[in-house]
């Protein structure tokens, strides 16, 4: 039973992290979006850079 709880914790932890999905509407400035985009690492998991030019949410001020 204890083993099952440990496995469940390992399986659910990343799901909780990835459940927070940012999009450009969550930011008021492009710099803010850019920071989250860079902190998220390669692969653009939040899809803030739709045209893949390295600049996140270029429509923001
Ligand atoms: Ca872009």
Tab-separated table of C-alpha atoms and ligand atoms in Angstrom:
chain	number	residue	atom	x	y	z
A	1	UNK	CA	0.000	0.000	0.000
A	2	UNK	CA	2.812	2.344	0.873
A	3	UNK	CA	4.527	1.505	-2.427
A	4	UNK	CA	1.394	2.377	-4.364
A	5	UNK	CA	1.197	5.772	-2.654
A	6	UNK	CA	4.819	6.539	-3.545
A	7	UNK	CA	4.248	5.592	-7.179
A	8	UNK	CA	1.057	7.660	-7.253
A	9	UNK	CA	2.956	10.675	-5.901
A	10	UNK	CA	5.634	10.268	-8.575
A	11	UNK	CA	3.025	10.019	-11.314
A	12	UNK	CA	0.885	12.938	-10.195
A	13	UNK	CA	3.662	15.451	-9.406
A	14	UNK	CA	4.600	16.295	-13.032
A	15	UNK	CA	0.932	16.457	-13.988
A	16	UNK	CA	0.364	19.169	-11.385
A	17	UNK	CA	3.300	21.165	-12.768
A	18	UNK	CA	2.226	20.908	-16.392
A	19	UNK	CA	-1.381	21.680	-15.472
A	20	UNK	CA	-0.415	25.362	-15.243
A	21	UNK	CA	-0.499	26.411	-18.842
A	22	UNK	CA	0.357	29.996	-19.670
A	23	UNK	CA	-0.775	31.804	-22.734
A	24	UNK	CA	-0.149	35.308	-23.963
A	25	UNK	CA	-3.333	36.567	-22.322
A	26	UNK	CA	-1.798	35.812	-18.901
A	27	UNK	CA	0.823	38.544	-19.358
A	28	UNK	CA	0.534	42.287	-19.604
A	29	UNK	CA	3.880	42.847	-21.301
A	30	UNK	CA	5.979	41.033	-23.861
A	31	UNK	CA	8.975	41.076	-21.482
A	32	UNK	CA	6.971	39.165	-18.887
A	33	UNK	CA	5.953	36.539	-21.414
A	34	UNK	CA	9.516	36.341	-22.699
A	35	UNK	CA	10.805	35.612	-19.206
A	36	UNK	CA	8.387	32.720	-18.676
A	37	UNK	CA	9.112	31.445	-22.163
A	38	UNK	CA	12.859	31.403	-21.456
A	39	UNK	CA	12.450	29.899	-17.971
A	40	UNK	CA	10.337	27.081	-19.441
A	41	UNK	CA	13.348	25.907	-21.431
A	42	UNK	CA	13.550	24.541	-24.960
A	43	UNK	CA	10.520	23.172	-26.754
A	44	UNK	CA	8.196	26.070	-25.873
A	45	UNK	CA	5.850	23.947	-23.695
A	46	UNK	CA	3.387	26.835	-23.265
A	47	UNK	CA	3.400	27.644	-26.966
A	48	UNK	CA	4.085	31.312	-26.341
A	49	UNK	CA	6.166	31.541	-29.505
A	50	UNK	CA	3.855	30.341	-32.227
A	51	UNK	CA	6.124	31.310	-35.111
A	52	UNK	CA	9.281	29.915	-33.427
A	53	UNK	CA	11.453	32.965	-33.902
A	54	UNK	CA	12.556	33.029	-30.239
A	55	UNK	CA	10.360	35.984	-29.323
A	56	UNK	CA	7.334	35.154	-27.150
A	57	UNK	CA	4.003	36.910	-27.579
A	58	UNK	CA	5.212	39.655	-29.907
A	59	UNK	CA	1.696	41.086	-29.996
A	60	UNK	CA	2.030	42.250	-26.355
A	61	UNK	CA	3.304	45.773	-25.593
B	1	LIG	CA1	7.389	34.607	-31.982
